[in-house]
Tab-separated table of C-alpha atoms in Angstrom:
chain	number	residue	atom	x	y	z
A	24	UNK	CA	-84.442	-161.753	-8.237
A	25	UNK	CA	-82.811	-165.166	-7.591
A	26	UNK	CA	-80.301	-164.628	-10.105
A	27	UNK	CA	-79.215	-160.801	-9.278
A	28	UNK	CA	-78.841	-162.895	-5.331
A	29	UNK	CA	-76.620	-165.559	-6.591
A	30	UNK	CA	-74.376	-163.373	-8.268
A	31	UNK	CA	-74.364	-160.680	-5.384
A	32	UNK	CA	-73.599	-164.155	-3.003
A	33	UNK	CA	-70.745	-165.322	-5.340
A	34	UNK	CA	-68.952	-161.741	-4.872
A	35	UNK	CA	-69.603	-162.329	-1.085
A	36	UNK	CA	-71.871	-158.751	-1.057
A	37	UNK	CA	-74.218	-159.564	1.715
A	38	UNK	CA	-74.932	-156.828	2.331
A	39	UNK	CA	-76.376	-155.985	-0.738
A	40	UNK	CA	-78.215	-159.538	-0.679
A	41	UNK	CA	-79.918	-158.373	3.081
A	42	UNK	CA	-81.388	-155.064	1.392
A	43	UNK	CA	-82.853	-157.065	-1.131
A	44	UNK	CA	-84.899	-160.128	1.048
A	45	UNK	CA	-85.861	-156.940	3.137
A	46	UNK	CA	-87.189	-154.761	-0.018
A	47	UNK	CA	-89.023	-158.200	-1.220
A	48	UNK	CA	-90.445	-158.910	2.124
A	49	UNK	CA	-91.389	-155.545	2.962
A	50	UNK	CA	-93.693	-155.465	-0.302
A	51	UNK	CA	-94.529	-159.034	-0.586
A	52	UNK	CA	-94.942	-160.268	3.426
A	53	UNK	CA	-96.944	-163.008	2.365
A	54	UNK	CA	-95.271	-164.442	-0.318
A	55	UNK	CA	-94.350	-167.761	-0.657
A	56	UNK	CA	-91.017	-167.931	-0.548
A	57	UNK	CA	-91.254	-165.301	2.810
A	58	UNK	CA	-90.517	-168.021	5.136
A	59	UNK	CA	-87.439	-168.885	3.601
A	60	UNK	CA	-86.737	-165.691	2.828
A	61	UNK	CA	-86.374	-165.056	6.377
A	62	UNK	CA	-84.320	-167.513	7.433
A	63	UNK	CA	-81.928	-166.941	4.529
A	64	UNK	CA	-81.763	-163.775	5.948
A	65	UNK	CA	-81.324	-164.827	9.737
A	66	UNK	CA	-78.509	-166.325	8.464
A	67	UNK	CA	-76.322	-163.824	6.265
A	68	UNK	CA	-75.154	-161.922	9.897
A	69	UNK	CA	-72.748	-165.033	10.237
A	70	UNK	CA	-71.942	-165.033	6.117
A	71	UNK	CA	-70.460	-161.263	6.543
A	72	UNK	CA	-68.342	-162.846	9.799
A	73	UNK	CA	-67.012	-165.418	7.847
A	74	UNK	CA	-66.111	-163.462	5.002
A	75	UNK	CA	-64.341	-160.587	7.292
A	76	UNK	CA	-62.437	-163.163	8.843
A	77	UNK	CA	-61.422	-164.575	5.730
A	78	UNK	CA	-60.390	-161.398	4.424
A	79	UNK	CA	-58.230	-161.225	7.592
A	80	UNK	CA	-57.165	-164.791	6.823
A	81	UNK	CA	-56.249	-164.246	3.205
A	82	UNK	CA	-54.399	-160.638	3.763
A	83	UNK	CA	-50.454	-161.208	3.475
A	84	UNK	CA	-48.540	-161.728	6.294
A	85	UNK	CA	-46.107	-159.080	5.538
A	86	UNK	CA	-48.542	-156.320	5.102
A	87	UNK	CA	-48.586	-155.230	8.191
A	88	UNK	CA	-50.552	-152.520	7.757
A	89	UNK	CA	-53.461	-154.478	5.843
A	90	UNK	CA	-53.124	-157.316	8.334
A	91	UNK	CA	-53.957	-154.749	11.542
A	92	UNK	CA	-56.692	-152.685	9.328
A	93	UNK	CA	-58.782	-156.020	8.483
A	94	UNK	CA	-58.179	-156.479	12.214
A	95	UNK	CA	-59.845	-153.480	13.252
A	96	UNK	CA	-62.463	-153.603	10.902
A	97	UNK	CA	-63.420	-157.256	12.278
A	98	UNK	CA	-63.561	-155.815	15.483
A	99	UNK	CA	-65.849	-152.726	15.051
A	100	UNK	CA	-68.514	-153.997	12.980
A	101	UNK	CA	-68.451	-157.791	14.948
A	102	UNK	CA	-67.904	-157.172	18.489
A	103	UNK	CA	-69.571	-160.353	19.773
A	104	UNK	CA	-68.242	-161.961	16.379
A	105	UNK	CA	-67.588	-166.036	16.004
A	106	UNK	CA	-63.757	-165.200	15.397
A	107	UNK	CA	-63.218	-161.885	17.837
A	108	UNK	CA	-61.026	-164.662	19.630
A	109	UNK	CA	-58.827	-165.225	17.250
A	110	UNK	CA	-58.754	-162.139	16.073
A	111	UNK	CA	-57.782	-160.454	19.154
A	112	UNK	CA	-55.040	-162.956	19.446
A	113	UNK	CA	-54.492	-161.870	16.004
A	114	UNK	CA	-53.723	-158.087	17.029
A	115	UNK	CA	-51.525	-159.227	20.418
A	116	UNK	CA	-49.108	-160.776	18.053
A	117	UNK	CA	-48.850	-158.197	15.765
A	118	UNK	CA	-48.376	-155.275	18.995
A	119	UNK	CA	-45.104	-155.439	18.444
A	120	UNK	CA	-43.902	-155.900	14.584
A	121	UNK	CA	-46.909	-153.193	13.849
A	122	UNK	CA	-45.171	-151.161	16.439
A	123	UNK	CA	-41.724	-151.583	15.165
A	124	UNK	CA	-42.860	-150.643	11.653
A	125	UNK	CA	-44.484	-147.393	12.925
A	126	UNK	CA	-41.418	-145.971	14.633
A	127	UNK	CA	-39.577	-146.795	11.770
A	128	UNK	CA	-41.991	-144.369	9.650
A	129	UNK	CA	-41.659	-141.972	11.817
A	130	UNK	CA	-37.717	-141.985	12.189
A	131	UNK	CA	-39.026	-141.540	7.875
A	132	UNK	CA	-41.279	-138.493	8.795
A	133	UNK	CA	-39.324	-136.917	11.189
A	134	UNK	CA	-36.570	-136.485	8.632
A	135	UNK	CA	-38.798	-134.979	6.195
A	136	UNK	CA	-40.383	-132.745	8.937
A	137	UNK	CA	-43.654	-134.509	7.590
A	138	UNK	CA	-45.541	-133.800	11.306
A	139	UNK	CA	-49.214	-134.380	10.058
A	140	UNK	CA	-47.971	-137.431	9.033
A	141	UNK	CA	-46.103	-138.513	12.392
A	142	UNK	CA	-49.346	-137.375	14.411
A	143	UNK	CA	-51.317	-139.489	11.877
A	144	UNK	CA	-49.078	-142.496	12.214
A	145	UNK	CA	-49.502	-142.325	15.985
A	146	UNK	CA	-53.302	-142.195	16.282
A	147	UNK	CA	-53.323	-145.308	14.295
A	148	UNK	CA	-51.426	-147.371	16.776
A	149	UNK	CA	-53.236	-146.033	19.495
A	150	UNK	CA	-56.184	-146.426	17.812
A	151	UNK	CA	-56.043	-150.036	17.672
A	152	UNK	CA	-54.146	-150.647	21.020
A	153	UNK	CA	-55.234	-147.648	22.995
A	154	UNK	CA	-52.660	-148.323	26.691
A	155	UNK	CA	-50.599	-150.746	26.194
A	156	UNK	CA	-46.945	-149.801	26.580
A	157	UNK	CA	-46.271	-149.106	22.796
A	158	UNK	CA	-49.301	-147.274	22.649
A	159	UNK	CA	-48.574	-144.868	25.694
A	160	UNK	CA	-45.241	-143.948	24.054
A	161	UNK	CA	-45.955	-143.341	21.040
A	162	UNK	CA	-48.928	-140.589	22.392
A	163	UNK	CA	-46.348	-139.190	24.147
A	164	UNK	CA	-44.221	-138.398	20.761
A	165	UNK	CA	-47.802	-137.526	19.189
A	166	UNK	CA	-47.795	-134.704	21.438
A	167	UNK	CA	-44.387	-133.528	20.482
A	168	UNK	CA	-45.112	-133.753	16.712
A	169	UNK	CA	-48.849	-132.377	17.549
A	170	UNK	CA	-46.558	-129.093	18.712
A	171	UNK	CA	-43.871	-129.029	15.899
A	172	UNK	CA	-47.102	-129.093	13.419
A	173	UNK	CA	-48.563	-126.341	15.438
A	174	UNK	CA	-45.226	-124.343	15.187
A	175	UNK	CA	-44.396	-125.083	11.490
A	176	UNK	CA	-48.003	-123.999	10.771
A	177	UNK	CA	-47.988	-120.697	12.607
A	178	UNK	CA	-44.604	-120.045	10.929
A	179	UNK	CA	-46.034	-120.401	7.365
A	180	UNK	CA	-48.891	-118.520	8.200
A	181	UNK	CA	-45.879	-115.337	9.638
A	182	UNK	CA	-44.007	-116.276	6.226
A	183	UNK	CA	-47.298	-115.891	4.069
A	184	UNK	CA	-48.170	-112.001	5.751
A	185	UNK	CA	-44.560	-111.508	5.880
A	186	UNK	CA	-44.114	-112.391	1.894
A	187	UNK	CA	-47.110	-109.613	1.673
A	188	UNK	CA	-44.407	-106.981	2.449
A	189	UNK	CA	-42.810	-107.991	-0.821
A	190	UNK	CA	-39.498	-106.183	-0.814
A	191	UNK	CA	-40.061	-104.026	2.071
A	192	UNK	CA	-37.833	-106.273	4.292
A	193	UNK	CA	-38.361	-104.018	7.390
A	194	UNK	CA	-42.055	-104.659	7.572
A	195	UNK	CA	-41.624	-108.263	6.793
A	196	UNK	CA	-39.366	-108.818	10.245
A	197	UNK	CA	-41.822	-106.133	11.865
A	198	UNK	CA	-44.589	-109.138	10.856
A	199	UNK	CA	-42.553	-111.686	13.114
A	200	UNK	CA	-41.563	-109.272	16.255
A	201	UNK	CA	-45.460	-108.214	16.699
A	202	UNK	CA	-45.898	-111.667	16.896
A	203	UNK	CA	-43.468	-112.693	19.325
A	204	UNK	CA	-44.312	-109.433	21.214
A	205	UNK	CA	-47.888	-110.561	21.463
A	206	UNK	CA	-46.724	-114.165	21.904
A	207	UNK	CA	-43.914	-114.100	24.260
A	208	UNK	CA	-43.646	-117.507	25.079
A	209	UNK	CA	-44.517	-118.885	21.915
A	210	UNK	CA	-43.233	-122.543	21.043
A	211	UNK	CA	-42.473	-121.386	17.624
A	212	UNK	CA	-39.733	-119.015	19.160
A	213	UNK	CA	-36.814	-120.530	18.063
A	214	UNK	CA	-38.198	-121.267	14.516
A	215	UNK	CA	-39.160	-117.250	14.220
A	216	UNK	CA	-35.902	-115.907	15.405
A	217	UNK	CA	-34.426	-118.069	13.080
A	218	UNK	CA	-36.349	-116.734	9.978
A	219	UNK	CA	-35.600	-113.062	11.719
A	220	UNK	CA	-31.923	-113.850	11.463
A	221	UNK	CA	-32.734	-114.534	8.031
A	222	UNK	CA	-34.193	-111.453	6.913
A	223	UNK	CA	-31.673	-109.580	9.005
A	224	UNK	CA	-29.520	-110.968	6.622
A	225	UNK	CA	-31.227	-110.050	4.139
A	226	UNK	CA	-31.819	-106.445	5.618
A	227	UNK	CA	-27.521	-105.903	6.094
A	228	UNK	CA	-26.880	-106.384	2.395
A	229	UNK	CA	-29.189	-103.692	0.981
């Protein structure tokens, strides 16, 4: 037992290490080595602290992105932590740089008309800073992508029954005008009158 501990200890998985005192002191409550049992594991709460911090400590200062996740995770699982201080001082100086590097993904995404991506990119900034100013804007562009993923989705789903038609062209556009009859003020609009014009296209050279 004491040697499966040290080696969990050196690997800093205390976790692991708090199952086992409580296994061993659930069958064997009067052991002697219970008491200090115990207060070995009274005191591995504020081992798993240290450690997350350090992981925060250790994590490069240009990774941004690692630097704001070990962040986070310090913060959800040790609210009333010995470092949320400094930690939370930690995440006020990164607002901005984190910010800066998110727009720049999505000026990335955007291009690639990646949306799930964008709306992704989004919630994690507001996920860490919820209102502050950065945080409000970039929920307002979440809801703009959130609607060009909406569109792009309905029009793949128009493209899939239209491609069902297979070469009867006329009952492929008929696929898109039932829709925009039944959905006249449809955000995808100008996306489906654009793959009309296509087929209409298509539909003049036969």
């Amino acid at each position: 037992l004491q040697q499966r501990v040290e080696t969990l200890k050196s690997a800093a998985r205390f976790e692991e290490t708090q199952e086992i005192y409580r296994a061993f002191l659930a069958r064997h409550p009067d052991s002697p080595h219970a008491e200090d049992l115990r207060a070995a594991l009274a005191g591995i709460p504020a081992l798993i602290d240290q450690r997350d911090y350090d992981r925060l400590a250790a994590s490069p200062a240009d990774d941004l992105e690692a630097l704001v996740r070990a962040a986070e995770a310090y913060q959800l699982n040790h609210p009333t932590g010995k470092f949320r201080e400094a930690v939370e001082q930690k995440l006020v100086q990164l607002a901005r740089p984190y910010y800066e590097a998110i727009k720049s993904e999505l000026e990335r995404c955007e291009a690639e008309q990646a949306w799930e991506r964008c709306v992704a990119r989004c919630d994690d900034y507001a996920r860490v800073y919820k209102d502050n100013p950065y945080a409000l804007e970039l929920k307002g562009r979440r809801n703009t992508f959130q609607i060009r993923l909406q569109n792009a989705q309905i029009l793949q789903d128009l493209k899939a029954r239209a491609m069902a038609a297979g070469r009867d062209l006329a009952a492929a556009r008929q696929v898109y005008t039932d829709y925009l009859a039944a959905h006249p003020n449809s955000a995808a609009e100008k996306l489906i009158r654009a793959e009309m014009a296509a087929l209409e296209e298509s539909l003049n050279r036969q």
